[in-house]
Tab-separated table of C-alpha atoms in Angstrom:
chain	number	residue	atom	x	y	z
A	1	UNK	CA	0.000	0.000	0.000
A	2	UNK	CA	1.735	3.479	-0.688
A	3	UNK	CA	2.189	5.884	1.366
A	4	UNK	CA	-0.791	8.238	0.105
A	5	UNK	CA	-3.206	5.368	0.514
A	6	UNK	CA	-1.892	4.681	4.274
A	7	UNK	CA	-2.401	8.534	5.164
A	8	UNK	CA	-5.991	8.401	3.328
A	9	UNK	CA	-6.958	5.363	5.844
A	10	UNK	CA	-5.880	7.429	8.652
A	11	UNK	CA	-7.483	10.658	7.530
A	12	UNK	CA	-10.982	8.576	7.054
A	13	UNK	CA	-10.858	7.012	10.351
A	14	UNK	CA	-9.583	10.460	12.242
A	15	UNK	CA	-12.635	12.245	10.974
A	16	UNK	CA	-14.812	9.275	11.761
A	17	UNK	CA	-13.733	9.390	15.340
A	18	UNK	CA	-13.778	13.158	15.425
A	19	UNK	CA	-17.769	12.700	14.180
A	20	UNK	CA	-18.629	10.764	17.002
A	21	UNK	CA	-16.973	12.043	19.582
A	22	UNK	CA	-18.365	15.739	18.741
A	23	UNK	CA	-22.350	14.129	18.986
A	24	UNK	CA	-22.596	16.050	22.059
A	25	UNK	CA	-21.688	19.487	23.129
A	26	UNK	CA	-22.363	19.185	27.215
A	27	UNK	CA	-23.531	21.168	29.752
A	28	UNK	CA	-23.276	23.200	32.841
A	29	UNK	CA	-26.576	23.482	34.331
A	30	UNK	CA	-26.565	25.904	37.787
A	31	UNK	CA	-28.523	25.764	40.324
A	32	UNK	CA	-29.178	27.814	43.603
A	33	UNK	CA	-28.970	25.679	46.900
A	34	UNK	CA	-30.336	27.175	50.074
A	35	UNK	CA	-30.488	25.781	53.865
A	36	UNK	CA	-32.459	26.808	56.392
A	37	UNK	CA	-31.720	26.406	60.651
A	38	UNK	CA	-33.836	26.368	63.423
A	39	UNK	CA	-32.129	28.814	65.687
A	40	UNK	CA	-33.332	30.130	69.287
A	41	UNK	CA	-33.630	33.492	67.266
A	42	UNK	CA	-36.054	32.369	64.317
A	43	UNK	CA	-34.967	30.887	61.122
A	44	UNK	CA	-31.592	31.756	59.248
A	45	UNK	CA	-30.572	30.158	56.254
A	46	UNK	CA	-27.640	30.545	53.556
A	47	UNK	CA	-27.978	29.930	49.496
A	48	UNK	CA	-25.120	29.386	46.943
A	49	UNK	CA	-24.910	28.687	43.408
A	50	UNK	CA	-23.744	25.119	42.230
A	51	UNK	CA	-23.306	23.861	38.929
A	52	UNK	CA	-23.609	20.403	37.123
A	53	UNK	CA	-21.360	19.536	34.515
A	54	UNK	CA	-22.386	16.906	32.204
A	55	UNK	CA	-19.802	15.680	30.378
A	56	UNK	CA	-20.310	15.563	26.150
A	57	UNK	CA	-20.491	12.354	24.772
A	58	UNK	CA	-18.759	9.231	26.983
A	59	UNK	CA	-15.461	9.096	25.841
A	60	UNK	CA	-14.567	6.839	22.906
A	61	UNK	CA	-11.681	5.098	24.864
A	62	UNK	CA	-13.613	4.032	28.385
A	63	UNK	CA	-11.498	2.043	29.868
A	64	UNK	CA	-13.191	-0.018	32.851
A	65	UNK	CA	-12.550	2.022	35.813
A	66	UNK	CA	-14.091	5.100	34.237
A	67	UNK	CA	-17.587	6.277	34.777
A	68	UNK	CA	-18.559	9.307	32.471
A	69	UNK	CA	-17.861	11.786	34.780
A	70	UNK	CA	-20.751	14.306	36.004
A	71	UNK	CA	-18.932	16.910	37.787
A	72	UNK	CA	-20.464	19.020	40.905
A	73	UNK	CA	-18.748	22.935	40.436
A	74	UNK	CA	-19.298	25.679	43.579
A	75	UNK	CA	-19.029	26.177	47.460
A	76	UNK	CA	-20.577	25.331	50.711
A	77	UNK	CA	-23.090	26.806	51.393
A	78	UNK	CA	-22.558	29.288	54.173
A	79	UNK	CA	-25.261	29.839	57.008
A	80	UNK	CA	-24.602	32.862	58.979
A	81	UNK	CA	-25.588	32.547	62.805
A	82	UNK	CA	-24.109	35.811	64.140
A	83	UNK	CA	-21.866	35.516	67.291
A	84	UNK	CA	-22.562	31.436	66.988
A	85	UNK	CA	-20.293	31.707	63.940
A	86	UNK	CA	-20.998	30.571	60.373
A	87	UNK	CA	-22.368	26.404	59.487
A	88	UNK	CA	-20.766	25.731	56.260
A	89	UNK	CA	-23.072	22.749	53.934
A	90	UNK	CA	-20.359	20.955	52.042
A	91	UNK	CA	-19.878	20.272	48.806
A	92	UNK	CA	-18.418	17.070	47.323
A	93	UNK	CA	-18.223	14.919	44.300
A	94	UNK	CA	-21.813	13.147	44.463
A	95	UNK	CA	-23.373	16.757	44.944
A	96	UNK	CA	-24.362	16.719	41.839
A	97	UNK	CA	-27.351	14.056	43.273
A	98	UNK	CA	-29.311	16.969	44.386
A	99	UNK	CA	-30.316	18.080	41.555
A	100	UNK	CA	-30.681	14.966	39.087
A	101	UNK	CA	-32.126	13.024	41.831
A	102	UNK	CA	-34.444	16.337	42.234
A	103	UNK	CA	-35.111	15.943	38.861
A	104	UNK	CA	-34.843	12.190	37.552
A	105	UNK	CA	-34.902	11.627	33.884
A	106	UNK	CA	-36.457	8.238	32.865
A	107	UNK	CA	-36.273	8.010	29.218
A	108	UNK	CA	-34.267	5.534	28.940
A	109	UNK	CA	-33.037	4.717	25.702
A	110	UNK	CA	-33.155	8.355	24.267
A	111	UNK	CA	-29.761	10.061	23.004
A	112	UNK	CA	-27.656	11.844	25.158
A	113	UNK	CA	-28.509	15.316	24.176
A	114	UNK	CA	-32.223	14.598	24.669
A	115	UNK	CA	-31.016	14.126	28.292
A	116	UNK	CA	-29.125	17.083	28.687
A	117	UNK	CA	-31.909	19.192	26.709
A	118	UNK	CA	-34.385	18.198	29.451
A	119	UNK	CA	-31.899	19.179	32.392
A	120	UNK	CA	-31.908	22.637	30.556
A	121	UNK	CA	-35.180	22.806	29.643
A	122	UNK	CA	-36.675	22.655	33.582
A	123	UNK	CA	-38.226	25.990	34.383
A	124	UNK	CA	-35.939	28.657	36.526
A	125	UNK	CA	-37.060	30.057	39.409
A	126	UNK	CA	-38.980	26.918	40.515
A	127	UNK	CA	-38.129	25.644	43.703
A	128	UNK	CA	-38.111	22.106	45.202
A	129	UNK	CA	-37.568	20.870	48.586
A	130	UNK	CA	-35.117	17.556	48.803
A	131	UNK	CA	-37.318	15.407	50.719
A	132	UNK	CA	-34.415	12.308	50.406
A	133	UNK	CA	-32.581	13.122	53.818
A	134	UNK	CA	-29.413	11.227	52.067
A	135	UNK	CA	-29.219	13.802	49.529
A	136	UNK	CA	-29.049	16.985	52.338
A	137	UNK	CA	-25.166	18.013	52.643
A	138	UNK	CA	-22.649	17.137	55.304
A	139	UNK	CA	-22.444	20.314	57.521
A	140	UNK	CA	-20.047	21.597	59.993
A	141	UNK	CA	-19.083	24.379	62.503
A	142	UNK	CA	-15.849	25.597	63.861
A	143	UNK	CA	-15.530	26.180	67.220
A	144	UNK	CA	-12.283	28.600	66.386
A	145	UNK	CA	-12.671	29.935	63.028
A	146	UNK	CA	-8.563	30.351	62.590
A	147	UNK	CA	-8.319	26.473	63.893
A	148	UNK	CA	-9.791	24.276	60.902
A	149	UNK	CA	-8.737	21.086	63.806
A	150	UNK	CA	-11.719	22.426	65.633
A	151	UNK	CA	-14.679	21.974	62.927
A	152	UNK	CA	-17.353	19.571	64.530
A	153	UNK	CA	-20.187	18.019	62.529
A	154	UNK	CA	-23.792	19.895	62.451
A	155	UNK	CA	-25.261	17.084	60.103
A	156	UNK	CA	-24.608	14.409	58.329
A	157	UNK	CA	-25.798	11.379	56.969
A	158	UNK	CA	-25.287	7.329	57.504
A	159	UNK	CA	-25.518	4.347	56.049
A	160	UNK	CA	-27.277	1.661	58.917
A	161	UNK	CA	-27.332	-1.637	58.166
A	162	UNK	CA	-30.243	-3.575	58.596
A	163	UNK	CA	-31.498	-7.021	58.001
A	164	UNK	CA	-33.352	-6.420	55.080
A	165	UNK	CA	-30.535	-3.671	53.540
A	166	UNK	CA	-29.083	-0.520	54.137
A	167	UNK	CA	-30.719	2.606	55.171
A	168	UNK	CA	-29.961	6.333	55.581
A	169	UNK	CA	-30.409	7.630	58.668
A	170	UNK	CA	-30.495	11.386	59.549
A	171	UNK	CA	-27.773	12.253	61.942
A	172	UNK	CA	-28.587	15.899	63.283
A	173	UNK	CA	-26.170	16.812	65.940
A	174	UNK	CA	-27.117	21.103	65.837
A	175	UNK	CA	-28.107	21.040	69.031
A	176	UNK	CA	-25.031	19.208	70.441
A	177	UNK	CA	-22.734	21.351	68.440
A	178	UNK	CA	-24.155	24.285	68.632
A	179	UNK	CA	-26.721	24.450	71.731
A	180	UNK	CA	-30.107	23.928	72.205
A	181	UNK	CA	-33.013	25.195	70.058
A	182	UNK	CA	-30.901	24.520	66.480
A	183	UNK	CA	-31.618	22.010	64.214
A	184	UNK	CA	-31.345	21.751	60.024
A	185	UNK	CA	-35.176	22.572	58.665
A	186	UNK	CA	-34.862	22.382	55.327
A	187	UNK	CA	-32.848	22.176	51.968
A	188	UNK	CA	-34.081	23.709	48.676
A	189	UNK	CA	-32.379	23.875	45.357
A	190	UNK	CA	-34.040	25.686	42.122
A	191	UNK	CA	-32.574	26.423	38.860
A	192	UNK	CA	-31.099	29.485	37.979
A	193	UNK	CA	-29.100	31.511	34.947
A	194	UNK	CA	-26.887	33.000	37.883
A	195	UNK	CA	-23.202	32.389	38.145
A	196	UNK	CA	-21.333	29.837	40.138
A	197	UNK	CA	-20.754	31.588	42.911
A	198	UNK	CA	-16.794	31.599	44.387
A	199	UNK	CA	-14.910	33.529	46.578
A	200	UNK	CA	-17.357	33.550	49.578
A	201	UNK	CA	-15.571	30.570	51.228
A	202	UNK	CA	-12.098	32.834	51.374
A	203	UNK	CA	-13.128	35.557	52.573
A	204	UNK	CA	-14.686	33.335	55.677
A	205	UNK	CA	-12.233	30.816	56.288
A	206	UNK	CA	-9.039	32.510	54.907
A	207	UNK	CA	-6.448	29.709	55.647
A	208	UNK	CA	-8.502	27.435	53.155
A	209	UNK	CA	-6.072	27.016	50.303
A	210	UNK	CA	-2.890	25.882	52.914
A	211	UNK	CA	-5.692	22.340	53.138
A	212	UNK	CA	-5.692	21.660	48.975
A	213	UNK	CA	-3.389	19.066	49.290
A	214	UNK	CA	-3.688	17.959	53.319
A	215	UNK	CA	-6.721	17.352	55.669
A	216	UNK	CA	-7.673	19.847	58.232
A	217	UNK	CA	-5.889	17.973	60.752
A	218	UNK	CA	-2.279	18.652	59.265
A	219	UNK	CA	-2.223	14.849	57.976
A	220	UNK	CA	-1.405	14.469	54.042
A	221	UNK	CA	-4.187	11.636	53.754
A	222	UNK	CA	-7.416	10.428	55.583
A	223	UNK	CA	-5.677	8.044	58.710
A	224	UNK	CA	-7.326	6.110	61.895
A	225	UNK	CA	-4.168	7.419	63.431
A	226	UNK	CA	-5.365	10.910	63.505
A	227	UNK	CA	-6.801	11.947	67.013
A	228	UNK	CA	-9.337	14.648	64.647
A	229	UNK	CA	-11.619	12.537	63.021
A	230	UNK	CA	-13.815	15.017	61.468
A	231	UNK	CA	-10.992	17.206	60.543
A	232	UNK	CA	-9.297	14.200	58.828
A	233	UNK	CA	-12.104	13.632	56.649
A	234	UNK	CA	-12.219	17.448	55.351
A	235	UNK	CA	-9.413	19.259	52.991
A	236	UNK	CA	-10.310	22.668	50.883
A	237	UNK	CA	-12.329	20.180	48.040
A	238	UNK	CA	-14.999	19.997	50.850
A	239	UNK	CA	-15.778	23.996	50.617
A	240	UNK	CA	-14.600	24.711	46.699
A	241	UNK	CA	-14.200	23.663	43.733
A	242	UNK	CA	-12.389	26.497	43.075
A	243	UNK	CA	-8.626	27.829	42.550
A	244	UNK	CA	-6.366	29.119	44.430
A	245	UNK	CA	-5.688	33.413	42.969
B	1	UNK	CA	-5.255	-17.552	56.162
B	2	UNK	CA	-4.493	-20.227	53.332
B	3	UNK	CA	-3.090	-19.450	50.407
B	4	UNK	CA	-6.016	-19.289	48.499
B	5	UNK	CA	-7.956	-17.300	51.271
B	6	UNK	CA	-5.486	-14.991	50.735
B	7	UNK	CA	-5.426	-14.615	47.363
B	8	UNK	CA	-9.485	-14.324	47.240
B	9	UNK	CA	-9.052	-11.481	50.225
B	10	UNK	CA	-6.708	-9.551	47.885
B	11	UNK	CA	-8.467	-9.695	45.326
B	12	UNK	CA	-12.239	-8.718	47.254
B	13	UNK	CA	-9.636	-5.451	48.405
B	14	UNK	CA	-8.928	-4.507	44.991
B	15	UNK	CA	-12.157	-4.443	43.867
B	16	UNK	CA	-13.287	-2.849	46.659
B	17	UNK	CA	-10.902	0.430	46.105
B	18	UNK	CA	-13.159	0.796	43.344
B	19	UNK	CA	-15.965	2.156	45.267
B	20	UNK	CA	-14.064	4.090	47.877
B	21	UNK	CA	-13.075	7.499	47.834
B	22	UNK	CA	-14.215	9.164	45.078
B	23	UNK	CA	-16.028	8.211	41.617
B	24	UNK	CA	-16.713	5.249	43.213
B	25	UNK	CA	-18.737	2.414	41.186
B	26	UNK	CA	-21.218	1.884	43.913
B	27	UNK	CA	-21.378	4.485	46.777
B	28	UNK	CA	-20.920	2.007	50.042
B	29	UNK	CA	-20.713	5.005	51.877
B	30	UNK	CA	-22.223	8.450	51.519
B	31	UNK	CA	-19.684	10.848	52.879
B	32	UNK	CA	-17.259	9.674	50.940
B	33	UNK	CA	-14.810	8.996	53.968
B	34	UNK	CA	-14.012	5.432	54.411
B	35	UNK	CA	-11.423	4.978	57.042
B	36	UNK	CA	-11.984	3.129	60.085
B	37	UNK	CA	-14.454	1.030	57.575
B	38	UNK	CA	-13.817	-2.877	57.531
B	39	UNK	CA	-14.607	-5.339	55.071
B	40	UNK	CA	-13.696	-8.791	56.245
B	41	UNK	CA	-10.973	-8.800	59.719
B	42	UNK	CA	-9.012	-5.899	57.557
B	43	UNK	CA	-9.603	-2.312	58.633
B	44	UNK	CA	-9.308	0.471	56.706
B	45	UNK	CA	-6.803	2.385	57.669
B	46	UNK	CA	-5.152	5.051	55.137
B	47	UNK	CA	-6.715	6.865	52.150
B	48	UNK	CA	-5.420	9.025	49.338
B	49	UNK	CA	-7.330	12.300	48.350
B	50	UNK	CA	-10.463	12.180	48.048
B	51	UNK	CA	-11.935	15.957	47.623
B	52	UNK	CA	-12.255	17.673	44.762
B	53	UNK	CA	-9.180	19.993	43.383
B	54	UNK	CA	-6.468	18.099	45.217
B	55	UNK	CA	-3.168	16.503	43.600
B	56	UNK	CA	-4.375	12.721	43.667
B	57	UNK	CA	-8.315	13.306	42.313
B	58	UNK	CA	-6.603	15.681	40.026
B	59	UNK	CA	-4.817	12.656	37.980
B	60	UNK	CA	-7.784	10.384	39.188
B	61	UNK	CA	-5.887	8.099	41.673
B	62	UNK	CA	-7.147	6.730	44.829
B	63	UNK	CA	-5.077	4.458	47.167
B	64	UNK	CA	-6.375	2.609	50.255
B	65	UNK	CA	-4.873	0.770	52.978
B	66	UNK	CA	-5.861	-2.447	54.535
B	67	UNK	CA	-4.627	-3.834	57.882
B	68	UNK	CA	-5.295	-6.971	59.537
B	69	UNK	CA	-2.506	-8.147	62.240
B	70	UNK	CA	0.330	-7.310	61.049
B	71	UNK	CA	-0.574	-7.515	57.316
B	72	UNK	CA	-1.187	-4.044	55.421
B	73	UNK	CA	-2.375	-4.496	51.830
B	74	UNK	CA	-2.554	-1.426	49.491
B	75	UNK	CA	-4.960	-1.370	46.252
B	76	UNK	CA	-5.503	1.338	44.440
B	77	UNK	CA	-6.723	2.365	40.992
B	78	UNK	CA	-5.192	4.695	39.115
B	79	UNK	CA	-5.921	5.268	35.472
B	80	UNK	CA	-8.916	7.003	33.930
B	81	UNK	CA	-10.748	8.286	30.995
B	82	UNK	CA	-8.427	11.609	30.841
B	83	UNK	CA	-6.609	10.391	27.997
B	84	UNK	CA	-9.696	10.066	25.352
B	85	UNK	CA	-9.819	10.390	21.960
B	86	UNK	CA	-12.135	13.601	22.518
B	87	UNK	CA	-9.370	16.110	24.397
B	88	UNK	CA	-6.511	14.583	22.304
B	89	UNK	CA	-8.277	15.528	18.661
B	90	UNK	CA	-10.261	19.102	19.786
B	91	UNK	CA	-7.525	20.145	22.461
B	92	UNK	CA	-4.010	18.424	21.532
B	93	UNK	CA	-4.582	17.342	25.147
B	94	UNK	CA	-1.708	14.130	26.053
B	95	UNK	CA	-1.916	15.082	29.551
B	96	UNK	CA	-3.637	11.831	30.027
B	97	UNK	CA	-0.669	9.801	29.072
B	98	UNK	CA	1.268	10.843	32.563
B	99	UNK	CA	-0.963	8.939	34.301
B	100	UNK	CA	1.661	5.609	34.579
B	101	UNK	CA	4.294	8.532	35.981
B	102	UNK	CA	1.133	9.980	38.220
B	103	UNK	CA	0.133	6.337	39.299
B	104	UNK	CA	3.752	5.300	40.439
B	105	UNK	CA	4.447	8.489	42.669
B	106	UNK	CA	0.476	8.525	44.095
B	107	UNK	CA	1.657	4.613	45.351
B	108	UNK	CA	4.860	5.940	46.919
B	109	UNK	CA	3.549	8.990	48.860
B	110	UNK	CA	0.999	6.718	49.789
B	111	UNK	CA	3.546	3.586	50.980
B	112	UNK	CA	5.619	6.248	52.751
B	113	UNK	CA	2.148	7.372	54.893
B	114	UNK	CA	1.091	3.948	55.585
């Protein structure tokens, strides 16, 4: 075969591969989170901006230990309580749950894009209450702002095993943490055209980027060793997805 | 442990890196934090990143160690779908093809924590 026929083959099958792999454009689709405490003062609650990124078309070489990645984008959500200090509703990798479990698609079979039309399609401005307790963020507190060892869970959720399965179960420690008369009311997301919002989680906890790469206990990865559980589990990925300006 | 206990235990840990951490297959556990979890007599006792933006969910490795007695097993997985087709031809993206270097140093920084 000559050369010109070789370099036609691999033209053809370039362009064929470039076709399929551009059947899908993606898609950020924002929404606006906000949580709402019980305090002894009346209800206060905090709202950010989150995005979903759905990835374009599943990539053509998937090799086995990768899932097409749906990516959650944005802060914690940041609940003011005055002198009490500020609860902070993480964010993490499956945050993305709120919304598409908010919002299930169930056209199976469909393309891709059909999916990602409908996600985009969803009226703005309409808001819906999670009702799935699993899907409600982990939240904490610091008990010294400028000591990220000294954040304490406010709520979280975990997995109890039971004869017949596993279960969620609703684990609200606000009044332990924080005193009696607070608890974690509610969680509502809606869709939005606003912005991701960033920046709000520097300007509160101002150490944040020293934690990118380490826990908030000082230890480079999660250990039993370490005598600050919660502060083990937690690094800067827990507040942003930002970067570091 | 026999031999081929062992071998069937080592292999039920590498599997079950897979659905630790981060991007797991099946979420076992919902905050994401597995140590102190056990599977079997082993205990979980070290993890790699987890969060989001950090060095080691950056280049999509996760580690975890396993200790029973005085046996620690690491498994990890390390590769992912970084290097596709899609960022190579529209971005002249190769960054996906340091993942063997990325994979070899994520195993040693977690060895030397273990």
């Amino acid at each position: 075969m000559s050369i010109g026929k070789v370099v036609l083959v691999l033209l053809t099958l370039i362009s064929g591969i470039f076709y399929f792999a551009a059947d899908s454009k993606g898609a950020t689709i924002n929404y606006r989170i906000t949580v709402t405490m019980q305090t002894p003062d009346g209800d206060v609650s905090g709202s950010t901006v989150r995005g979903v990124k759905l990835p374009s078309s599943a990539p053509l070489i998937k090799l086995p230990d990768a899932p097409a990645k749906v990516r959650s984008i944005g802060e914690a959500v940041v609940i003011d309580l005055g002198e009490k200090g500020f609860v902070f509703a993480l964010i993490k990798d499956t945050s993305w749950m709120e919304l598409l479990d908010s919002y299930p698609y169930h056209f199976e079979g469909d393309a891709y894009q059909d999916k990602i039309d409908f996600y985009q399609n969803i009226p703005k401005a309409q808001s819906k209450n999670i009702e799935n307790l699993r899907l409600w963020p982990t939240m904490v507190w610091f008990k010294d702002i400028s000591d990220p060892k000294s954040v304490k869970l406010v709520y979280s959720t975990v997995r109890e095993n039971t004869p017949y399965g596993g279960a969620y179960i609703k684990q609200d420690m606000s009044e332990k943490t924080l005193g009696h008369g607070y608890a974690v009311k509610s969680v509502v997301i809606e869709l939005t055209h606003a912005d991701v919002t960033y920046g709000e989680i520097e300007k509160k906890l101002p150490w944040i980027w020293d934690y990118k790469d380490k826990r908030l206990d000082g230890n480079r990865f999660g250990t039993i060793k370490s005598q600050f559980p919660v502060a083990n589990s937690l690094a800067a990925g827990a507040f942003t997805t930002g970067e570091y300006k | 442990m026999t031999s081929l206990n062992a071998d069937l235990m080592s292999a039920i840990l590498a599997m079950d890196s897979y659905n630790r951490g981060y991007d797991q297959n099946i979420i076992l556990k919902d905050d994401g934090f597995s140590v102190g979890n056990k599977i079997g007599n082993f205990t979980l006792t070290t993890e790699s990143d987890v969060l989001n933006g950090s060095s080691g969910v950056n280049i999509g490795f996760y580690a975890a160690a396993y200790t029973y007695n005085n046996d620690t097993i690491i498994s990890y997985r390390g590769t992912n779908d970084q290097f596709s087709v899609n960022d190579v031809l529209n971005e002249w993206d190769f960054s996906g093809l340091n993942d063997i270097l990325s994979t070899f140093s994520g195993i040693c920084l977690i060895v030397k924590d273990v």
